Short mmCIF file of C-alpha atoms in Angstrom, two decimals:
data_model
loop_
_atom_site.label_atom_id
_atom_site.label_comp_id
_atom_site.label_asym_id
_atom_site.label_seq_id
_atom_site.Cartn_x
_atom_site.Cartn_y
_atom_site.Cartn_z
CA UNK A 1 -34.24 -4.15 -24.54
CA UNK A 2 -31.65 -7.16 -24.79
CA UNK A 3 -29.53 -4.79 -27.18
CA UNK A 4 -29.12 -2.39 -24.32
CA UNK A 5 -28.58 -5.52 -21.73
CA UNK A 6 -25.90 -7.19 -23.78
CA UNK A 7 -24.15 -4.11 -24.12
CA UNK A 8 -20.74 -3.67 -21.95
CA UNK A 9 -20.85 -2.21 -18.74
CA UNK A 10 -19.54 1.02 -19.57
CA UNK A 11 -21.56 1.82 -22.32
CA UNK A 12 -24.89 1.53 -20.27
CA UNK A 13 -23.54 3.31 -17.27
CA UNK A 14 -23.20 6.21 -19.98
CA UNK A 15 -27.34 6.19 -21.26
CA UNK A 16 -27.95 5.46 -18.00
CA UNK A 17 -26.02 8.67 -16.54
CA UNK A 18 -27.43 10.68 -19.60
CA UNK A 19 -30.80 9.56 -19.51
CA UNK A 20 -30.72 10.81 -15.69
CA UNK A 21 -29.70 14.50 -17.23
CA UNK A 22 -32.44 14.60 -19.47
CA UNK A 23 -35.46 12.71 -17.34
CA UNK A 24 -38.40 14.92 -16.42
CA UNK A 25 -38.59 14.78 -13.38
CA UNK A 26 -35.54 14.48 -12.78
CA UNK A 27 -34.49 10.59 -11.70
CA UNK A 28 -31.05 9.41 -10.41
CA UNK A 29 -28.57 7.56 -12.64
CA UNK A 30 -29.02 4.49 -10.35
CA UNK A 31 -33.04 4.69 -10.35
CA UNK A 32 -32.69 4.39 -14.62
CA UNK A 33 -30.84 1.34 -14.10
CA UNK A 34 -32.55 -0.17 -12.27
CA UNK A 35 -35.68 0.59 -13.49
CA UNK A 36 -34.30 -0.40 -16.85
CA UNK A 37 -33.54 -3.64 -15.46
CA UNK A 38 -37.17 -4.20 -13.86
CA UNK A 39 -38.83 -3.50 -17.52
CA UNK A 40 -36.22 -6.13 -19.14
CA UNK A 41 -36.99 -9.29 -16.20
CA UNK A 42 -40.72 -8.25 -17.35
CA UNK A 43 -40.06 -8.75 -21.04
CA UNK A 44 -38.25 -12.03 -20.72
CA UNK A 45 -40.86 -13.64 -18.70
CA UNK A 46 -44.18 -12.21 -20.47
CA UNK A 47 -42.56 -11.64 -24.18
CA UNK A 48 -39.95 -14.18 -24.49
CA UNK A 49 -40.43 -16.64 -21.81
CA UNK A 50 -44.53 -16.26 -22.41
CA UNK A 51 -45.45 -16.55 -18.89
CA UNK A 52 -48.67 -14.51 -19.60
CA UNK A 53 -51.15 -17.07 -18.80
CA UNK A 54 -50.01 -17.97 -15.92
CA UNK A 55 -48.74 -14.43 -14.64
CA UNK A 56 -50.08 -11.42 -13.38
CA UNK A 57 -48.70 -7.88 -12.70
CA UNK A 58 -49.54 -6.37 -9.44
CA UNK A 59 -48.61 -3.81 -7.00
CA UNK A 60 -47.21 -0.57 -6.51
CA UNK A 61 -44.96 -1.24 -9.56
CA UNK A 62 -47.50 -1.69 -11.61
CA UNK A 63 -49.04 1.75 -10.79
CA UNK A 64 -45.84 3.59 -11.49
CA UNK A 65 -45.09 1.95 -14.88
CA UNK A 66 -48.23 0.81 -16.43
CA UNK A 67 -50.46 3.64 -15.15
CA UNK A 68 -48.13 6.35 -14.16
CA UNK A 69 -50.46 6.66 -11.15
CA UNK A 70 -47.64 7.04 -8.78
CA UNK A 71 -44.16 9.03 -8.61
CA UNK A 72 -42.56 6.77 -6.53
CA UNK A 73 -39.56 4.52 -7.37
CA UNK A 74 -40.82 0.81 -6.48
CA UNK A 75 -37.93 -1.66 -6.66
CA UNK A 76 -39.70 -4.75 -6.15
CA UNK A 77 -41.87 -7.04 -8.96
CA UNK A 78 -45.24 -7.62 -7.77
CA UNK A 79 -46.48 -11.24 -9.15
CA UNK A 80 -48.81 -13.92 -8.77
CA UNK A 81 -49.14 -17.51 -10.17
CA UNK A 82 -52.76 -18.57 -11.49
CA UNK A 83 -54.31 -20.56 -9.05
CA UNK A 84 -56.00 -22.43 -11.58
CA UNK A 85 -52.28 -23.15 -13.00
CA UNK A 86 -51.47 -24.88 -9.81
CA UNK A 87 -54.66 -27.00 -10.12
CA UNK A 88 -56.31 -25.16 -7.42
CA UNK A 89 -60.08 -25.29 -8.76
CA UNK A 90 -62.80 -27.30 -7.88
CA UNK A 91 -62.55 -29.45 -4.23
CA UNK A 92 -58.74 -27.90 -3.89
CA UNK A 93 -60.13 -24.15 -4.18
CA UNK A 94 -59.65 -22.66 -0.95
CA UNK A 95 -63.00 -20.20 -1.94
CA UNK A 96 -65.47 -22.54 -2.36
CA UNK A 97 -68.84 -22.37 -1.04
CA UNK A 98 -69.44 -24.27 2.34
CA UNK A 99 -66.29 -25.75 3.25
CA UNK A 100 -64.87 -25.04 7.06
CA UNK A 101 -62.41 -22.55 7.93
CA UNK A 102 -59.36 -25.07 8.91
CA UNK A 103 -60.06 -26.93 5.35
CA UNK A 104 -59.39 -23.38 3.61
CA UNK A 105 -56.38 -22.88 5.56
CA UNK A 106 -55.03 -26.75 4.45
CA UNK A 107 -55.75 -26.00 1.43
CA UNK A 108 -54.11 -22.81 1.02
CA UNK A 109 -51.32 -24.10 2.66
CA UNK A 110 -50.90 -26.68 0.14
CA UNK A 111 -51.44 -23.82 -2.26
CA UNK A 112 -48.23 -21.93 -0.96
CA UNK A 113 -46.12 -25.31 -1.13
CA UNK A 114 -47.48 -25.56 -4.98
CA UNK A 115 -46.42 -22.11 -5.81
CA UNK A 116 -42.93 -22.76 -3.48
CA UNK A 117 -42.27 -25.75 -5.57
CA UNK A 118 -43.34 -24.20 -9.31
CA UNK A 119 -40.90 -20.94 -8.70
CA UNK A 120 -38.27 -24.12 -7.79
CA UNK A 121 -38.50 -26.49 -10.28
CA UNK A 122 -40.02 -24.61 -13.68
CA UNK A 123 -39.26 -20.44 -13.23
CA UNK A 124 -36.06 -20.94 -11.71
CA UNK A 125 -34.28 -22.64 -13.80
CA UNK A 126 -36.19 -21.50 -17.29
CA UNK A 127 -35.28 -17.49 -16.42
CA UNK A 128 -31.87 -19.00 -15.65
CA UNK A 129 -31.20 -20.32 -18.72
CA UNK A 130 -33.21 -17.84 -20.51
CA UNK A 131 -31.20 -14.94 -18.86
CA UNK A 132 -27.87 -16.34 -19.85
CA UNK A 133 -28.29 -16.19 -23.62
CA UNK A 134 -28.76 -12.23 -23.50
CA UNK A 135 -26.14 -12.07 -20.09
CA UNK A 136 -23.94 -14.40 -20.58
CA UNK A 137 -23.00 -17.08 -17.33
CA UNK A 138 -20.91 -14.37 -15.49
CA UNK A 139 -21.80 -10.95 -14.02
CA UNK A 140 -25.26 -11.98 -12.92
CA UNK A 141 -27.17 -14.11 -10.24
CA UNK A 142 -31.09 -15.32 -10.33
CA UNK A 143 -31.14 -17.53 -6.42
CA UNK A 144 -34.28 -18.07 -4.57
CA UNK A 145 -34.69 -15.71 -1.02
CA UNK A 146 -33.18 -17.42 1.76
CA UNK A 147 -36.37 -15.92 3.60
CA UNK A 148 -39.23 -16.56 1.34
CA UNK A 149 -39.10 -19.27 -0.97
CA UNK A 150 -41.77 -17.37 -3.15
CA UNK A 151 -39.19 -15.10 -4.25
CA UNK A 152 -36.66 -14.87 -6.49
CA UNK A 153 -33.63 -12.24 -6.10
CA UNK A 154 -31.86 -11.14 -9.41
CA UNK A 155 -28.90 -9.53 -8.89
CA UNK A 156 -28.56 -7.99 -12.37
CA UNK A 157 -25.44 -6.87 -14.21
CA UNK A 158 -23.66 -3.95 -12.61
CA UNK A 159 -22.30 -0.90 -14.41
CA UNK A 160 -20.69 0.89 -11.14
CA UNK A 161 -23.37 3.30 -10.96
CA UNK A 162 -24.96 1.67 -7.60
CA UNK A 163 -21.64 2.05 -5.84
CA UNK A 164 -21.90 5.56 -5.08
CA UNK A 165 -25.33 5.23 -4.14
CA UNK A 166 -25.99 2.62 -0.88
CA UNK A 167 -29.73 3.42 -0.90
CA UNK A 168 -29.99 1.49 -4.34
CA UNK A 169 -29.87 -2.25 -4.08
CA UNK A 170 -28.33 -3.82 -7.03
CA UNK A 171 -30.94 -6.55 -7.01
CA UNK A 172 -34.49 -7.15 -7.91
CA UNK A 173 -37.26 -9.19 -6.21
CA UNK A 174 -39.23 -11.12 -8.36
CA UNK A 175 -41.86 -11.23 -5.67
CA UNK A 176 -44.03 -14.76 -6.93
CA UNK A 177 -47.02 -15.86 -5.06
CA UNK A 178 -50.51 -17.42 -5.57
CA UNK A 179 -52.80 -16.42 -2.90
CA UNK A 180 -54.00 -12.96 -4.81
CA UNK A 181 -56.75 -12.79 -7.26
CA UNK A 182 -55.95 -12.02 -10.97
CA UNK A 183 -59.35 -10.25 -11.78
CA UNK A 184 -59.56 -7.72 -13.76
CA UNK A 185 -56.58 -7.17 -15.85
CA UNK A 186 -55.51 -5.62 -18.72
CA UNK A 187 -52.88 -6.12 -21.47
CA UNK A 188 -50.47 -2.93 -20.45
CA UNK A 189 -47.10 -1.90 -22.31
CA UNK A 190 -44.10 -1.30 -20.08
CA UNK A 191 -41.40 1.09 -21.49
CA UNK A 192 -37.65 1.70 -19.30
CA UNK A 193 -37.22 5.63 -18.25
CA UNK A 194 -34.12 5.29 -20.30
CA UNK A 195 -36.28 3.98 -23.47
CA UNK A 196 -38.07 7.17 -23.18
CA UNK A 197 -35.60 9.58 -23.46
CA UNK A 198 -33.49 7.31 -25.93
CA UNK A 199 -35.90 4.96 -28.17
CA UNK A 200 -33.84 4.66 -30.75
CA UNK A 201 -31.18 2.91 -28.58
CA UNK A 202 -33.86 0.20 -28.37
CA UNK A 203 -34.74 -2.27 -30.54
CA UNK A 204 -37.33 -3.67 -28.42
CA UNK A 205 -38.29 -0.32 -26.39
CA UNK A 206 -41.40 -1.74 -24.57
CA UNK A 207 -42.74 -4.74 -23.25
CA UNK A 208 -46.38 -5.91 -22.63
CA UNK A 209 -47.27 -8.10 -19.43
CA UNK A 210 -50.76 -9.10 -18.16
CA UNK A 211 -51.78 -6.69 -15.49
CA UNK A 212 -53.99 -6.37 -12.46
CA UNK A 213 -56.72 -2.80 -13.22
CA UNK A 214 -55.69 0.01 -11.02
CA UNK A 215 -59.04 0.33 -10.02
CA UNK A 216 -58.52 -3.16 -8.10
CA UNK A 217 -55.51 -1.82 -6.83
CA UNK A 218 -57.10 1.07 -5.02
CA UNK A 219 -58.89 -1.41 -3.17
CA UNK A 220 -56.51 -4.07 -2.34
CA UNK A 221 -54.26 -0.93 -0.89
CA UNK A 222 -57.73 0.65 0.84
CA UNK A 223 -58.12 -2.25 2.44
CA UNK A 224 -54.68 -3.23 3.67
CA UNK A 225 -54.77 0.29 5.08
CA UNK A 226 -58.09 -0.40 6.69
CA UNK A 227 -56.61 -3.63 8.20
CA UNK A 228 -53.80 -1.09 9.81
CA UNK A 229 -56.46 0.83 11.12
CA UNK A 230 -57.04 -1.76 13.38
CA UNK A 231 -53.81 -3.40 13.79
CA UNK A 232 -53.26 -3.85 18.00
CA UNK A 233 -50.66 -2.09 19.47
CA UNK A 234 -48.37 -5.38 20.06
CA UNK A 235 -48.11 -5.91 16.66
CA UNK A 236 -46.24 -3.61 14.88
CA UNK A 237 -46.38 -2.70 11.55
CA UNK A 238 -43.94 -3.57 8.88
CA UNK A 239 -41.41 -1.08 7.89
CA UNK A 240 -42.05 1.74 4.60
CA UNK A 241 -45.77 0.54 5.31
CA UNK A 242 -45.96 4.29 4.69
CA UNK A 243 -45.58 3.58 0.51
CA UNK A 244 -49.20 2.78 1.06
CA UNK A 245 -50.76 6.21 2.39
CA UNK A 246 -48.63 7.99 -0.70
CA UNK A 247 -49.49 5.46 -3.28
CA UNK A 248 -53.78 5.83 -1.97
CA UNK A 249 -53.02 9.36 -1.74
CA UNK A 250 -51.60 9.66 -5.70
CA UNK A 251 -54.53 7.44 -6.54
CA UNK A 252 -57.03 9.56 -5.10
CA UNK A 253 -55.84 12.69 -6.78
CA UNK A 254 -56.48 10.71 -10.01
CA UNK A 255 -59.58 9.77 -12.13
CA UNK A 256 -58.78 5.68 -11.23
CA UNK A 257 -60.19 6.82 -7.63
CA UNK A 258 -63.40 7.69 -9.18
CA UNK A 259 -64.01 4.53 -11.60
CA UNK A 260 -63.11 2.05 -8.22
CA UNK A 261 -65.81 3.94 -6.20
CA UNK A 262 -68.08 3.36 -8.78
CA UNK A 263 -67.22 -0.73 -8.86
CA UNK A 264 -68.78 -1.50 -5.44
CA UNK A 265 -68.61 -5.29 -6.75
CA UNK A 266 -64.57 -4.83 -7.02
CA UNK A 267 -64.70 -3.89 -3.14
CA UNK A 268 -66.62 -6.78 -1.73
CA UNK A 269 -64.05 -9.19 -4.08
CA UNK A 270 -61.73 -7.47 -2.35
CA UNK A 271 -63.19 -7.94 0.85
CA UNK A 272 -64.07 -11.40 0.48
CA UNK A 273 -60.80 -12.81 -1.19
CA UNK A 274 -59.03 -11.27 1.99
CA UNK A 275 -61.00 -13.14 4.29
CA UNK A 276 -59.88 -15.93 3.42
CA UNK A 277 -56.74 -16.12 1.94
CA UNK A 278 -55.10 -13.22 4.28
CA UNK A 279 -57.34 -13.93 7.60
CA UNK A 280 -56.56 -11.74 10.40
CA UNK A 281 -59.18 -11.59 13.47
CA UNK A 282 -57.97 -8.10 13.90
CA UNK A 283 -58.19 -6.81 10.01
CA UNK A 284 -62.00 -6.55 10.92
CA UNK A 285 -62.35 -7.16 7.23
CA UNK A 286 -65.94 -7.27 7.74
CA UNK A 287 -66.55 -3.80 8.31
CA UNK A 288 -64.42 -2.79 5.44
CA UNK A 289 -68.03 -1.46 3.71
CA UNK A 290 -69.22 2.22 3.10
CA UNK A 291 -70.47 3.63 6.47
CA UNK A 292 -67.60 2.23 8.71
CA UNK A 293 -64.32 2.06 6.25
CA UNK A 294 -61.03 3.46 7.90
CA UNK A 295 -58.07 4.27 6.21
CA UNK A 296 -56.96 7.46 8.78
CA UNK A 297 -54.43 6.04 11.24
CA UNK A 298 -55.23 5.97 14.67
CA UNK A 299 -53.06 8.83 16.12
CA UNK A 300 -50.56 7.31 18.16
CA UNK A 301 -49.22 5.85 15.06
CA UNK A 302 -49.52 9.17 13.37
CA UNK A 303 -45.52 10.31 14.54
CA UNK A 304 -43.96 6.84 13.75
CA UNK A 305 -45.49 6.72 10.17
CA UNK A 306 -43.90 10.02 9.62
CA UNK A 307 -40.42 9.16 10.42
CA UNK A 308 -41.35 5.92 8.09
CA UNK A 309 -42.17 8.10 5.43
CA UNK A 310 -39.39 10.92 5.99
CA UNK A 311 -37.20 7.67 5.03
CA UNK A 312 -38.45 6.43 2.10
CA UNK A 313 -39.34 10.04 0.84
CA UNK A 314 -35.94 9.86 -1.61
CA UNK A 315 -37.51 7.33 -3.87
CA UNK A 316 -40.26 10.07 -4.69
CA UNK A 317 -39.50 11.95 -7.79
CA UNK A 318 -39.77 15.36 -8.03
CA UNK A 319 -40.98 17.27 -4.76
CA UNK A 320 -42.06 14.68 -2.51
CA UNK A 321 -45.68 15.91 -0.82
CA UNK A 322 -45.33 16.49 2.69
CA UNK A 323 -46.81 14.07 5.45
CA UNK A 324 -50.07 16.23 7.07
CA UNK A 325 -50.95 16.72 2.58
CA UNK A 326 -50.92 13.07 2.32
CA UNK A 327 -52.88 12.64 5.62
CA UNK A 328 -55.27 15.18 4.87
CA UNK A 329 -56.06 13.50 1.04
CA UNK A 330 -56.86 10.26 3.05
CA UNK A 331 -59.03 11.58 5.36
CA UNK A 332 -60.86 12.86 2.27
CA UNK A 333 -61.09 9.63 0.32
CA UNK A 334 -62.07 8.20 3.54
CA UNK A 335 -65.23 10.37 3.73
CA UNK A 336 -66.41 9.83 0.30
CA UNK A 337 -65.81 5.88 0.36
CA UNK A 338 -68.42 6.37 3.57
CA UNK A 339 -70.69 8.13 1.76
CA UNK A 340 -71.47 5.97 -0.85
#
C-alpha cells in the first residue's frame, strides 16, 4: 500500500477514477480513495507501527471490510485501547466484583483520562512520524479532535477527486477509546477496493489488524438499538443513528445472525459490559434478554428515522433497500431473539 501512497497526486486520482469504472458494485471515485486511505492508516498502525496488542478493530467498518457483512461506505475507524494496556486490572478495573457504582464511574473516568493522555503522548506523535516517511511533511495532517480528545483526525493526501464531491470528507477519524471490550477477535486481512480490482499495483495489497467477531458486533448494535427503544422523548437521538437499523438488518440476512443467537454468553457480556461502562437509567439494559428485547422503534420515531436514513442512503452501494424492508427484517430478528 505505501507504493500507491507515495505515488503523486495525479497518478492515484487515475486508479482511483479507474478502479471506480470497474468496481462491482459500482463505488464512486471518491469512496476508493478514501477507502484506500482507511486500509493504509490500518496497515501502519497494526503492520508497521505493531499496535496489535494493544488495538482492536471494531464497528461498522469492520463489518464492511473484514466481513463484507455490510454495503455501506463507513468513513470512520472504529478502535479501542486494551484496558489492561492502560493498567486497568485488578483494584483499577472498573468490572470488578463488589465495588459501588460511584467507584466504577471514578474509575472509568480515570480510564478515559488514561486513554486521552496515551492517544497524546505515544499514538500521536509515533503515526506522525511514522506517516511522514511514506508522505512526506507536506500535503497531510494527523491533529487530535478539538471535540473529543479520543480521536484523532487524518486529513490524508488529496488527489482533487473530493472536490467535486462535498458529501466526501477528505479526512479520517481514527476513533480511539478504552471503555469497549476486546473479546472475541480474530486476526482478519483488510484489502483497499482499489487493491481488488488492481493487485498488481500493490506491493503490499492487504493488511491484517486484530478484530472484534461479527457475532459480538450483532450484539453490541442489538443492544444500542434496544437502548433507543427506550430512549425518552427529550433526548434525542444522534444523527445517521439510522446506519444501525441497515447494518442489523444486513447482519440478519446473513449466517453471522445465526452463530450470535446461538452465543447467549456473548449477549449477557454484552449486556453486562454496558451496564457499567455506558450506564444509562433509561437503556433498561436489564431487560435486554430473550422474552422482552426491542429493537422495533417506537412509532413516533418511525418518520424521523426515515428522513435520517433517506440521507445517508448515498453511502449504500448498489440499490440501497428501502426503509419499511429494513423495518420489516428487524421486526423479524426481533421475534426470533424473543424466542429463544
Amino acid at each position: 500500500m505505501d507504493s500507491v501512497a507515495g505515488k503523486p497526486a495525479r497518478e492515484r486520482a487515475q486508479l482511483f477514477e479507474t478502479s471506480a469504472g470497474q468496481h462491482a458494485p459500482r463505488i464512486d471515485a471518491v469512496i476508493i480513495e478514501k477507502d484506500f486511505w482507511v486500509c493504509w492508516a490500518l496497515h501502519r498502525l497494526f503492520d508497521v507501527l505493531q499496535f496489535r496488542p494493544q488495538l482492536i478493530f471494531k464497528g461498522g467498518t469492520s463489518l464492511s471490510k473484514v466481513f463484507n457483512a455490510i454495503e455501506r461506505f463507513s468513513e470512520d475507524v472504529d478502535l479501542s485501547l486494551s484496558r489492561r494496556d492502560l493498567g486497568f486490572t485488578n483494584e483499577r478495573d472498573p468490572e470488578q466484583a463488589n465495588i459501588s457504582k460511584q467507584e466504577a464511574k471514578r474509575r472509568i473516568e480515570a480510564l478515559v483520562a488514561a486513554c486521552q493522555q496515551s492517544v497524546r503522548d505515544k499514538l500521536l506523535p509515533e503515526l506522525r512520524q511514522d506517516f511522514a516517511t511514506v508522505l512526506g511533511n507536506a500535503g497531510w495532517s494527523l491533529e487530535i479532535d478539538a471535540d473529543d480528545p479520543q480521536t484523532l483526525i487524518f486529513a490524508y493526501p488529496r488527489s482533487g477527486l473530493a472536490d467535486s464531491a462535498p458529501y466526501i470528507r477528505p479526512a479520517i477519524r481514527l476513533e480511539m477509546g478504552a471503555r469497549s471490550d476486546d473479546w472475541p477477535s480474530v486476526d482478519a486481512e483488510i484489502k483497499p477496493y482499489a487493491a481488488e480490482d488492481f493487485p498488481a499495483m500493490f506491493s503490499q495489497p492487504t493488511c491484517r489488524a486484530r478484530t472484534l467477531t461479527a457475532e459480538r458486533t450483532f450484539w453490541e448494535k442489538a443492544t444500542l438499538l434496544h437502548a433507543e427503544y427506550h430512549r425518552p422523548p427529550d433526548k434525542p437521538a444522534n444523527e445517521r443513528i439510522s446506519r444501525h437499523y441497515y447494518d442489523l438488518h444486513c447482519l440478519a440476512r446473513n449466517e453471522i445472525a445465526q452463530r450470535a443467537l446461538g452465543r447467549a454468553d456473548l449477549l449477557e457480556r454484552v449486556v453486562q459490559h454496558k451496564r457499567c461502562f455506558f450506564s444509562r437509567a433509561w437503556a433498561n439494559y436489564h431487560t435486554a434478554t430473550p422474552g422482552t428485547f426491542k429493537l422495533v422503534p417506537p412509532e413516533a420515531r418511525i418518520e424521523t428515522l426515515r428522513k435520517d436514513y433517506d440521507a445517508m442512503k448515498q453511502m449504500i452501494f448498489g440499490d440501497a433497500p428501502a426503509w419499511d424492508d429494513i423495518m420489516a427484517e428487524i421486526r423479524r430478528i426481533e421475534d426470533r431473539i424473543n424466542k429463544r
